Coordinates of C-alpha atoms in Angstrom, one line a residue:
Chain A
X1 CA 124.7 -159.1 -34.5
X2 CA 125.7 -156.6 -31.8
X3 CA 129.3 -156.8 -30.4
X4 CA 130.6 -157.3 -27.0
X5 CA 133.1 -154.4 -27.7
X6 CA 133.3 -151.4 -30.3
X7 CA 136.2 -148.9 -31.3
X8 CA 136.0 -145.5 -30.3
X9 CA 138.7 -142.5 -31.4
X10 CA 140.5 -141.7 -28.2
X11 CA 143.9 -139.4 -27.5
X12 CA 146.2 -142.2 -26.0
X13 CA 148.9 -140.2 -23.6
X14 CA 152.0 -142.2 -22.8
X15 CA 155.4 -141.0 -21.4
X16 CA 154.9 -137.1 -22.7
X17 CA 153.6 -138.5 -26.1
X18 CA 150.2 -138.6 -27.3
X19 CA 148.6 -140.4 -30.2
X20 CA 144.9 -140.3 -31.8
X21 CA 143.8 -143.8 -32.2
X22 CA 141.1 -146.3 -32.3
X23 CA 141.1 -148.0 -29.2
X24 CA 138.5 -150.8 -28.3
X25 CA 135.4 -150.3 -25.5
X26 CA 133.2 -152.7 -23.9
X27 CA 130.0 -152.2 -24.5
X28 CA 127.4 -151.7 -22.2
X29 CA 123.7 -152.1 -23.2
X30 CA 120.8 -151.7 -21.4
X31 CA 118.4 -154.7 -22.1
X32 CA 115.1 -154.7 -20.7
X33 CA 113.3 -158.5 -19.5
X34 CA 110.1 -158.9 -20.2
X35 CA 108.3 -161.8 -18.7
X36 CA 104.8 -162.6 -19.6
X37 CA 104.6 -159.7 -21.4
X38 CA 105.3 -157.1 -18.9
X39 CA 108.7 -155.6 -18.3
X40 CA 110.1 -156.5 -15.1
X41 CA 113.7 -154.7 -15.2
X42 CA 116.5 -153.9 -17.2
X43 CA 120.2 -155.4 -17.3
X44 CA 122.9 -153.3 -18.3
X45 CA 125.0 -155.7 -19.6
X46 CA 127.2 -157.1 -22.4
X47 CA 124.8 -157.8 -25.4
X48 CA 125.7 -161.0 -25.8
X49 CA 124.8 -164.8 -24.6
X50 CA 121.5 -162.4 -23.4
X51 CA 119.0 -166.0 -23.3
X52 CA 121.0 -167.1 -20.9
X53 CA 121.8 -164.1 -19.0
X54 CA 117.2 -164.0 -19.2
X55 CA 116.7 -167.4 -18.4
X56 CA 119.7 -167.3 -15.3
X57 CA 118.7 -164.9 -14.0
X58 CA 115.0 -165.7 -13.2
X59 CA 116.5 -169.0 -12.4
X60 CA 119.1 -167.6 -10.0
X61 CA 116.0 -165.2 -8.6
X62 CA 113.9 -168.4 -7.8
X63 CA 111.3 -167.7 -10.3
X64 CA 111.7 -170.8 -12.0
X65 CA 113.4 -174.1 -11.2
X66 CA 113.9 -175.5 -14.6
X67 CA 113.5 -175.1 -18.6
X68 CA 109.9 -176.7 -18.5
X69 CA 108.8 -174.0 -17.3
X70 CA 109.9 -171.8 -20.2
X71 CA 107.7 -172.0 -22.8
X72 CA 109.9 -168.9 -25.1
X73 CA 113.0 -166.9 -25.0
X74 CA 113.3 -164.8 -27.4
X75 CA 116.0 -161.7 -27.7
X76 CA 114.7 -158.8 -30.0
X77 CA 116.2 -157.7 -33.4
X78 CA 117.9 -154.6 -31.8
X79 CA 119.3 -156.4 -28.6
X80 CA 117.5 -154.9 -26.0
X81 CA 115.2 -156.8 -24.9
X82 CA 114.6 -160.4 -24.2
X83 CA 111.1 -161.8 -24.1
X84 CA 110.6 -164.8 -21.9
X85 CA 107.0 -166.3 -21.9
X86 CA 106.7 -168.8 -18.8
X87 CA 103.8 -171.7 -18.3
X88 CA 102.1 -170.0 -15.4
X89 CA 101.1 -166.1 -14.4
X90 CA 103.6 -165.0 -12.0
X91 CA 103.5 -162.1 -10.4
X92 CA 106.9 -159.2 -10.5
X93 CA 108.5 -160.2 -7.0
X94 CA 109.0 -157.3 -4.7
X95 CA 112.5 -158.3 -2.8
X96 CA 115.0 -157.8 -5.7
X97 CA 113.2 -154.6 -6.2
X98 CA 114.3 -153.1 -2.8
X99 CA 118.3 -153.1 -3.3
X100 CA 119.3 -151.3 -6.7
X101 CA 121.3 -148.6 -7.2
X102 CA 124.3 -150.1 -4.7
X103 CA 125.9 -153.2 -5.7
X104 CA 122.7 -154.7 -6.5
X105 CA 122.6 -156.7 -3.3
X106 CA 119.6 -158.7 -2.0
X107 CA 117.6 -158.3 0.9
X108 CA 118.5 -161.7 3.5
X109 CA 115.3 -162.7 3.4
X110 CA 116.3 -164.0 0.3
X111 CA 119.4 -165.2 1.4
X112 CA 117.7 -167.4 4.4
X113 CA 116.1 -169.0 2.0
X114 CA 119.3 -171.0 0.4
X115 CA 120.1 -174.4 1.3
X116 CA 123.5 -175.2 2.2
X117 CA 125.5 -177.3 -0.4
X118 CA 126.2 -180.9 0.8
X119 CA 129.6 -182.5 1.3
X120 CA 130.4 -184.1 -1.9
X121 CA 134.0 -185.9 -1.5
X122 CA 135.7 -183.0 -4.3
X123 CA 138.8 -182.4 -3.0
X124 CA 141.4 -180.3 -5.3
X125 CA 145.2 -179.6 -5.5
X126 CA 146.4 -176.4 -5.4
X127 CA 147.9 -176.9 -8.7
X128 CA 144.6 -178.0 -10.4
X129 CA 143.2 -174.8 -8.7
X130 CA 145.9 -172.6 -10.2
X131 CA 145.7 -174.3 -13.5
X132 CA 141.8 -173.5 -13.7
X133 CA 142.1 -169.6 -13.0
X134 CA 145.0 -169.9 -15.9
X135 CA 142.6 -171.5 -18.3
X136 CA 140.3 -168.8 -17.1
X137 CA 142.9 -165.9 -18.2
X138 CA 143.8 -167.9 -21.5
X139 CA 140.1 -168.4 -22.6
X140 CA 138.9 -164.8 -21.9
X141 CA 138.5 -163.5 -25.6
X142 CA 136.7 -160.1 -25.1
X143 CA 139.0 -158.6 -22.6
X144 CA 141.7 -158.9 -24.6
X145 CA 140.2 -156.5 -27.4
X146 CA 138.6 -154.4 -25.1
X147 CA 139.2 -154.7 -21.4
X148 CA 136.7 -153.5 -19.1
X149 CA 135.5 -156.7 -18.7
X150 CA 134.4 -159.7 -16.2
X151 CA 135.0 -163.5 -17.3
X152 CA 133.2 -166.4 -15.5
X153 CA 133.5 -170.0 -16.0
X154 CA 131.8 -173.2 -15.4
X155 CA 134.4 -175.8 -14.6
X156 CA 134.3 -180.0 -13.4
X157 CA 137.5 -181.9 -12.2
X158 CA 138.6 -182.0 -15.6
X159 CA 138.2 -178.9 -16.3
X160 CA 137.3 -175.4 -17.6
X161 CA 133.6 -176.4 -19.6
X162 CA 132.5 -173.2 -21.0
X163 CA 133.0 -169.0 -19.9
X164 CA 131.5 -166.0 -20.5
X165 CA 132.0 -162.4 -20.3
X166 CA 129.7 -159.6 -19.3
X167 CA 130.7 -156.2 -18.1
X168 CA 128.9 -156.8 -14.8
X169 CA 130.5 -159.4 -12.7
X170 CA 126.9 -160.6 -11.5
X171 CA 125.8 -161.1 -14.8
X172 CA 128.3 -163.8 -15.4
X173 CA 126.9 -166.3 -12.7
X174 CA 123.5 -165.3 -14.1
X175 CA 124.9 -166.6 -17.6
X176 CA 126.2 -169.7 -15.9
X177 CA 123.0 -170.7 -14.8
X178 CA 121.3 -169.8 -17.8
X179 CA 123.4 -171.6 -19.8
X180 CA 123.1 -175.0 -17.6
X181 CA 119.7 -174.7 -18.0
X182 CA 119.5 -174.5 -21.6
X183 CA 122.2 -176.7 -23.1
X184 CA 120.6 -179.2 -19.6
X185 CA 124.2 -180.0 -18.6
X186 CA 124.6 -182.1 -15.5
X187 CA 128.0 -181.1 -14.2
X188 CA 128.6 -181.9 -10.3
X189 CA 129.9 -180.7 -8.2
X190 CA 130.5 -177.9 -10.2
X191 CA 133.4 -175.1 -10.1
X192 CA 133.2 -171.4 -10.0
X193 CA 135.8 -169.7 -11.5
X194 CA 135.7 -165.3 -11.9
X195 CA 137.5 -162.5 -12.2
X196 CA 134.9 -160.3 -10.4
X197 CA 135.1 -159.8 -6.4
X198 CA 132.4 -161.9 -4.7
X199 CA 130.1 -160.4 -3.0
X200 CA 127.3 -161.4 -0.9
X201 CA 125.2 -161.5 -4.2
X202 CA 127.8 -163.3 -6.4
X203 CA 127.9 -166.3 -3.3
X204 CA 124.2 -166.5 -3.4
X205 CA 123.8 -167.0 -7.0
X206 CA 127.0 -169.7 -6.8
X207 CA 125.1 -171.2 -4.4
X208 CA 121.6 -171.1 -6.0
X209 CA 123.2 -173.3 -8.8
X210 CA 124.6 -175.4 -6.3
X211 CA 128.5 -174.3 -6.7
X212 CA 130.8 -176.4 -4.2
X213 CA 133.6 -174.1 -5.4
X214 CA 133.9 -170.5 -6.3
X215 CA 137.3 -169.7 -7.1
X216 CA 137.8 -165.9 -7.4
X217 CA 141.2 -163.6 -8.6
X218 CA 140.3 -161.0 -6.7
X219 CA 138.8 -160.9 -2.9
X220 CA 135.8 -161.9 -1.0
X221 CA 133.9 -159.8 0.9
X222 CA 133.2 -160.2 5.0
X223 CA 129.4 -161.4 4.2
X224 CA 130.3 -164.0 1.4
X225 CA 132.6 -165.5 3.6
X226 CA 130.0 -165.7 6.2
X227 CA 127.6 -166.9 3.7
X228 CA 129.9 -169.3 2.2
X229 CA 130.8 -171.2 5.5
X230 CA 126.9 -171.6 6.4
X231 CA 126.8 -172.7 3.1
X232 CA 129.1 -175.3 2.5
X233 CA 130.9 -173.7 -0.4
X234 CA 134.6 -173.5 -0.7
X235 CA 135.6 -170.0 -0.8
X236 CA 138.9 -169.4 -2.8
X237 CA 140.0 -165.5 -3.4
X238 CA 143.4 -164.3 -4.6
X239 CA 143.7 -166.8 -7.4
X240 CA 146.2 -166.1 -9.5
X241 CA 150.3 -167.3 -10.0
X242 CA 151.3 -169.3 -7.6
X243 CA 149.3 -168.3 -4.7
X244 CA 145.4 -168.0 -3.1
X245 CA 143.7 -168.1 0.2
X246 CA 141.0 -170.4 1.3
X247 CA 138.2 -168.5 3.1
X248 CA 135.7 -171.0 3.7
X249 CA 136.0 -175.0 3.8
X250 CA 139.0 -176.0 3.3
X251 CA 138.4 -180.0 3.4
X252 CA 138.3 -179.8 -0.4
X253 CA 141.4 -178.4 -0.8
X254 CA 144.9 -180.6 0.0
X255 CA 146.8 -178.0 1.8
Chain B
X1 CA 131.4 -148.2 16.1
X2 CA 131.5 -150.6 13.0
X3 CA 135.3 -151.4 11.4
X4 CA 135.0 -151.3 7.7
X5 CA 137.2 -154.7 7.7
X6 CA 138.3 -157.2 9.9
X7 CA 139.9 -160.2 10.3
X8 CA 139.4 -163.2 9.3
X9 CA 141.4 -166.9 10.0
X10 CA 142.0 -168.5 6.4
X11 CA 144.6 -170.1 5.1
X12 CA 147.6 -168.8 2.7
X13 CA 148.8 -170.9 -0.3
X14 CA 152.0 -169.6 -1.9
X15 CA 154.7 -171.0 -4.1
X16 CA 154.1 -174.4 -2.6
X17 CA 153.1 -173.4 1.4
X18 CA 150.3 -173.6 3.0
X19 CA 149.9 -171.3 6.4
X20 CA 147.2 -171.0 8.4
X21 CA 146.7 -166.7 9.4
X22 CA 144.7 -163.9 10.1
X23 CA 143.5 -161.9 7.3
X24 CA 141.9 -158.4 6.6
X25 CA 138.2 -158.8 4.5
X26 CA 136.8 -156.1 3.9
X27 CA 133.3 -155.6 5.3
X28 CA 130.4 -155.5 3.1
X29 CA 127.1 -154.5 5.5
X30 CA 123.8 -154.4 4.3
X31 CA 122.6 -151.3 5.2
X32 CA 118.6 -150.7 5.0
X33 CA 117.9 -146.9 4.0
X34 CA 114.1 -145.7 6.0
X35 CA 113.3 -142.1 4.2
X36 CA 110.5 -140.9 6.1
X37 CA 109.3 -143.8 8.1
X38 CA 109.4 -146.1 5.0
X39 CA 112.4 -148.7 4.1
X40 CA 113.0 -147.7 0.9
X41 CA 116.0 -150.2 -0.2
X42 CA 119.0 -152.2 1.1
X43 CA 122.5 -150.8 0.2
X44 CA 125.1 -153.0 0.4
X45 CA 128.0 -151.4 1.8
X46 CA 130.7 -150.3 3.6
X47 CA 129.4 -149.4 7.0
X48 CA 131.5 -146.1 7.1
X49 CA 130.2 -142.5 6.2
X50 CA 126.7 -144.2 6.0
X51 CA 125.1 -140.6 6.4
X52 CA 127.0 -139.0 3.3
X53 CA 125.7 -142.5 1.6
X54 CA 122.5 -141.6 2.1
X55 CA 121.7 -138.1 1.7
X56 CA 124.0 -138.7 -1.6
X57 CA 121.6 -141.5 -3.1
X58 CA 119.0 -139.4 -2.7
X59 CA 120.6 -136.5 -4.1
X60 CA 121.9 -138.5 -7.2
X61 CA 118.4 -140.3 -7.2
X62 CA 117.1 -136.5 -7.7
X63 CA 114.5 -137.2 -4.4
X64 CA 116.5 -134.2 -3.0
X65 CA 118.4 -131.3 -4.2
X66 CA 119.8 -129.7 -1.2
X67 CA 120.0 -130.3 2.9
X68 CA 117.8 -127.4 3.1
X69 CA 114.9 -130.5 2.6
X70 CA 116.6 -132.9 5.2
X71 CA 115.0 -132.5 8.6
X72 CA 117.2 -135.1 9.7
X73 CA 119.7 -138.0 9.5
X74 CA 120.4 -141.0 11.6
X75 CA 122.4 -144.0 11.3
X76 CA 120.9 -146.6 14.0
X77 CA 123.5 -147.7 16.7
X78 CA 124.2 -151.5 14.7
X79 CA 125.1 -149.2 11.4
X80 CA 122.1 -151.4 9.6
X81 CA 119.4 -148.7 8.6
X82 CA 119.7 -144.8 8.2
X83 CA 117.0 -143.1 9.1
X84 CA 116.4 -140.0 7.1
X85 CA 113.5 -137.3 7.4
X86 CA 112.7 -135.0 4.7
X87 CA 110.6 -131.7 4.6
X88 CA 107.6 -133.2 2.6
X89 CA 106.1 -136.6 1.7
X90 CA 108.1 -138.0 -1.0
X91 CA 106.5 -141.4 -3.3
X92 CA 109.1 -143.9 -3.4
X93 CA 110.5 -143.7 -7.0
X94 CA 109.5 -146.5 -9.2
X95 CA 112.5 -146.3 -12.1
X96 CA 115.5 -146.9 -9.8
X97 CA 113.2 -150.1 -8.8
X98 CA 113.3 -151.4 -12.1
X99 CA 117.6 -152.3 -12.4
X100 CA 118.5 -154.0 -9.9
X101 CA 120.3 -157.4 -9.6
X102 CA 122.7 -156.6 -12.6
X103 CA 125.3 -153.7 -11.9
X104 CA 123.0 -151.7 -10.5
X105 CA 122.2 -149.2 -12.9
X106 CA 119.0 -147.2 -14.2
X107 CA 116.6 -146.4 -16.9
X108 CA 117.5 -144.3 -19.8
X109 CA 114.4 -142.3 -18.6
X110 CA 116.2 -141.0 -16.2
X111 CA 119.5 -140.4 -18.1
X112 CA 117.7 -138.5 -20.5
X113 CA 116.3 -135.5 -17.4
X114 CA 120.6 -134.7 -16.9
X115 CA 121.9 -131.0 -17.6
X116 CA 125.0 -131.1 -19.8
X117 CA 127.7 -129.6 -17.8
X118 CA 128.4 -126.3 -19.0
X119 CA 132.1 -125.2 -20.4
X120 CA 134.1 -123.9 -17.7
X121 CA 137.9 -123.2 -19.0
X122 CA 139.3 -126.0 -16.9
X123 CA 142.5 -127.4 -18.3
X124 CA 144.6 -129.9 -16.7
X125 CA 148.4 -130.9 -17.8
X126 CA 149.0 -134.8 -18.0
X127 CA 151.2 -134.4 -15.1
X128 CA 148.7 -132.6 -12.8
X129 CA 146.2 -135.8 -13.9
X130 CA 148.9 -138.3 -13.3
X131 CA 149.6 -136.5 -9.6
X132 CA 145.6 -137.0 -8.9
X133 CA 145.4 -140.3 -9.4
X134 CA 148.7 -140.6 -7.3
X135 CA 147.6 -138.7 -4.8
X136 CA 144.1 -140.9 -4.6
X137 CA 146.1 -144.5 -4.1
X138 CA 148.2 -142.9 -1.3
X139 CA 145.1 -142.0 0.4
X140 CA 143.7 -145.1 0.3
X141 CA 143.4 -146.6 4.1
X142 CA 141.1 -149.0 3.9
X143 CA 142.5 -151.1 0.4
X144 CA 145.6 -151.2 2.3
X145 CA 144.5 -153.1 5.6
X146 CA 141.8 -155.7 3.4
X147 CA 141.9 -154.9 -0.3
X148 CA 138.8 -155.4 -2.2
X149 CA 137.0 -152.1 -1.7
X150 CA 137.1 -148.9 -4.2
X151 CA 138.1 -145.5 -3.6
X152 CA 137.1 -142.2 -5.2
X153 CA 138.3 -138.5 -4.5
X154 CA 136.6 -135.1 -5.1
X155 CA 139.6 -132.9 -6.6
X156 CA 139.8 -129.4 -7.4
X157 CA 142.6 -127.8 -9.4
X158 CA 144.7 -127.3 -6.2
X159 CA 144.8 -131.5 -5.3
X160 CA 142.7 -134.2 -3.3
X161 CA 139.6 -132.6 -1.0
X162 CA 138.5 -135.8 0.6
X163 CA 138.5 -139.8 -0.5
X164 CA 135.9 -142.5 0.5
X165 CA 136.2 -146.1 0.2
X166 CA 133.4 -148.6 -0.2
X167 CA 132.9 -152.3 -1.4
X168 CA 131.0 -151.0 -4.0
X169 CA 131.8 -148.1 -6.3
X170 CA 128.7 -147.0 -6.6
X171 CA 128.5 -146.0 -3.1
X172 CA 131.2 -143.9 -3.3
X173 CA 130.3 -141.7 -5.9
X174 CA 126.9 -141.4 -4.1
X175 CA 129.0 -140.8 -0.7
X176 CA 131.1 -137.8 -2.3
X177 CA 127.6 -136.3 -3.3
X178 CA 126.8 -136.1 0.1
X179 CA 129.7 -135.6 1.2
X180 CA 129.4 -132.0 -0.5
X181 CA 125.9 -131.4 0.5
X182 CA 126.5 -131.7 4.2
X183 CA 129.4 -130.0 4.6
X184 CA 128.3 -127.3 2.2
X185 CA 131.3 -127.6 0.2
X186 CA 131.6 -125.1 -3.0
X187 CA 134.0 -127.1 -5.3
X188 CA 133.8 -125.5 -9.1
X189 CA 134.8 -127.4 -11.6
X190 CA 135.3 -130.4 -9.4
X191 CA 136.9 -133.0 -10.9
X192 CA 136.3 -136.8 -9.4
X193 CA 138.7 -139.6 -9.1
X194 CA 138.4 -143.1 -8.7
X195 CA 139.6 -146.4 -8.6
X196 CA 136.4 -148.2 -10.4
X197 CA 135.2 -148.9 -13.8
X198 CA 133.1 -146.2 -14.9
X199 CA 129.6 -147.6 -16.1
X200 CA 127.1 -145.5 -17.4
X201 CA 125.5 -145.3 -13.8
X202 CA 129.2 -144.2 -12.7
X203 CA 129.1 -141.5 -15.4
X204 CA 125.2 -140.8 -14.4
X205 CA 126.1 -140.0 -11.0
X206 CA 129.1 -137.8 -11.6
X207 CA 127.0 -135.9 -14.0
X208 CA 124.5 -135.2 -11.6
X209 CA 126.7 -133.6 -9.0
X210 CA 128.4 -131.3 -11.5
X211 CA 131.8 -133.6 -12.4
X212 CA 133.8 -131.4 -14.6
X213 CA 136.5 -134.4 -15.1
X214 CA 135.9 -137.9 -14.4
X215 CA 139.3 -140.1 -14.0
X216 CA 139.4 -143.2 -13.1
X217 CA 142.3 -145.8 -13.0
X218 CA 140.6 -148.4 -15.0
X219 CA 138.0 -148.7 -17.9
X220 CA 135.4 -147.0 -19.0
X221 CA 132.3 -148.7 -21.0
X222 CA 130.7 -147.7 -24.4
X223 CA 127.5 -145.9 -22.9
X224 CA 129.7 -143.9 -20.3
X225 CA 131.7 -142.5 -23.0
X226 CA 128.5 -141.7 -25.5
X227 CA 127.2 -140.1 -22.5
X228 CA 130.2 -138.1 -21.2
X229 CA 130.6 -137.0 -24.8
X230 CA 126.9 -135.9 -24.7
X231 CA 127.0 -134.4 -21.1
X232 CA 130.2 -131.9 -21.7
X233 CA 131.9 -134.5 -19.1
X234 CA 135.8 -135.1 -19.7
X235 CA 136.3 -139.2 -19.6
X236 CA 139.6 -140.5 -19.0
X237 CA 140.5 -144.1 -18.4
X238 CA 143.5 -146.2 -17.5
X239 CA 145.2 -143.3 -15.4
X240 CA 147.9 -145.0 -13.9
X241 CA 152.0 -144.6 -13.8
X242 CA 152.9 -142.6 -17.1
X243 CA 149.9 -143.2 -18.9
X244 CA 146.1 -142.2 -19.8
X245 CA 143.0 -142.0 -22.2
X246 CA 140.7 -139.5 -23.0
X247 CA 137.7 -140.6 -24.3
X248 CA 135.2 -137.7 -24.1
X249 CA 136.0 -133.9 -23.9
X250 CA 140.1 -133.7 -24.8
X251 CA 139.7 -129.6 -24.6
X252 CA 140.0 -129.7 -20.6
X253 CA 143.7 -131.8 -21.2
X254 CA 146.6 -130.2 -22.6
X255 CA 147.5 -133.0 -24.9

């Protein structure tokens, strides 16, 4: 098993003291996704939940629509690689290619391409709202032994129904999806809830997976709320306490 | 000229109160980058200091290694492409291809073609550290009128040389880079500030402009350290109010 985090000997300085002392680092590992048999990319990543980060991902990149199509997922001995064998040759799409090294944005063609999420009655309090990003702080495990870390969960009405951590925020939403798609959960409408900032990219994904609500503790940027209100998703940044904003659609919130 | 936020109408929850206000988000641009002709990729960005993003990609990106092979650089009146013209035909790299849609970062092919930075007798008291990072969230402008953007600083021993802000940190380690080059600045050691975790990619691109000393205000991960450690680079963390780690290269810290 490969951990999320590992210790490493630092010099800790504090108020004109300093100690030696093992202090705990995420770990980032790069992971390389083969599909078909040929490499297509690799994830830097948290080496952990990495089916679902696979299997999200392509789902979240429109290369497949559902598990049928996934004939094997397999993640190597040594954690860096996961092997996903699909029922059809598909060929290595060129749009994601064109944006790395930035903040791994995608070209809008891409974005055009997203249907809008329908009205679907869900309308919160802004206590159940604040009460979600609490269970969010409460159930993130590997930050507290390590920090350095994004949490994302999946959440109904009822909610919080599972998170995850990964040292990149987008990562996260690809877990989400992967994970839907494998444990075949049928949550809607479904919550958002993350510690990352939300990007253009992080509102696409949400919205891939159909996402009414993305609930952020941090903020939105100018083109995820533009993408959110053509979108239909409630945009909610600045979670945390006893406060937030509403950026897009408000209807599902009672304000 | 493009604003690097603006306003947006949302509405405020807090303690209880809902009121309906304008807002600074921060913008986040996508930004295409043509190098000879050819669109090469999509940054997604802040649309400020787009040439230094540019010409400092490429420089980190090891397509160029000083403006003596940049014929020219233009950022197109909408601030959505930058145009840049280089002394020879260049192939569009394939390995920065290969990493996108996760947090952006690269193969280890690359990783493995960086220098070590040589010794160079720097030393820096807690307290001169502490002031840096001071210095760099006073200079922040843009986090103060829309939050959700990052800011780095080149230092020298003598205080702040310049800060950039961008929606996403990579961008402004590869703005400082060309930052340097066009002005011709001669900073040696330099030491680099910033307000974002340092991933390896962080750590990549610091190494490749020469970083003596990398501080940042928040965590690094496991593969930044192993590589700082590896490329003589002095990695501290969680520099903020009366307190830091070092995690790679204590000899440039009087400790």
């Amino acid at each position: 098993m490969v951990e999320a985090y590992h210790t490493s000997l630092i010099h800790k300085y504090q108020h004109g003291e300093t100690a030696q002392t093992e202090d705990g680092v995420i770990v980032e590992q790069s992971v390389s996704l083969t599909v078909n048999g040929q490499v297509w990319l690799t994830f830097m990543c948290s080496p952990v939940d990495l089916e679902a980060l696979a299997v999200g991902f392509l789902y979240n990149e429109k290369i497949i629509s559902s598990m049928r199509e996934v004939l094997d997922v397999r993640v190597c001995e040594h954690f860096d690689n996961v092997d996903i064998w699909l029922d059809r040759s598909v060929d290595e799409p060129r749009n994601w290619r064109r944006t790395s090294g930035c903040t791994g944005g995608y070209t809008t063609a891409v974005l055009d391409e997203i249907e809008p999420v329908p009205p679907d009655g869900l309308v919160l309090s802004p206590d159940h709202i604040l009460g979600l990003i609490r269970s969010l702080f409460e159930a993130q495990d590997i930050y507290r032994k390590s920090g350095g870390v994004h949490s994302s969960a999946l959440a109904s009405t009822d909610g919080l129904i599972f998170q995850l951590e990964d040292v990149g925020r987008h990562n996260t939403l690809d877990k989400i999806a992967g994970r839907i798609l494998i444990e075949g959960l049928q949550v809607d409408p479904k919550i958002i809830l993350t510690t990352g900032r939300i990007s253009s990219e992080m509102l696409q994904k949400a919205a891939r997976f159909r996402a009414s609500v993305l609930i952020s503790r941090t903020s939105p940027t100018s083109m995820s709320v533009d993408l959110a209100r053509r979108l239909g998703i409630t945009l909610i940044g600045y979670a945390r306490g006893h406060r937030f904003n509403v950026y897009a659609h408000p209807e599902r919130v009672t304000l």
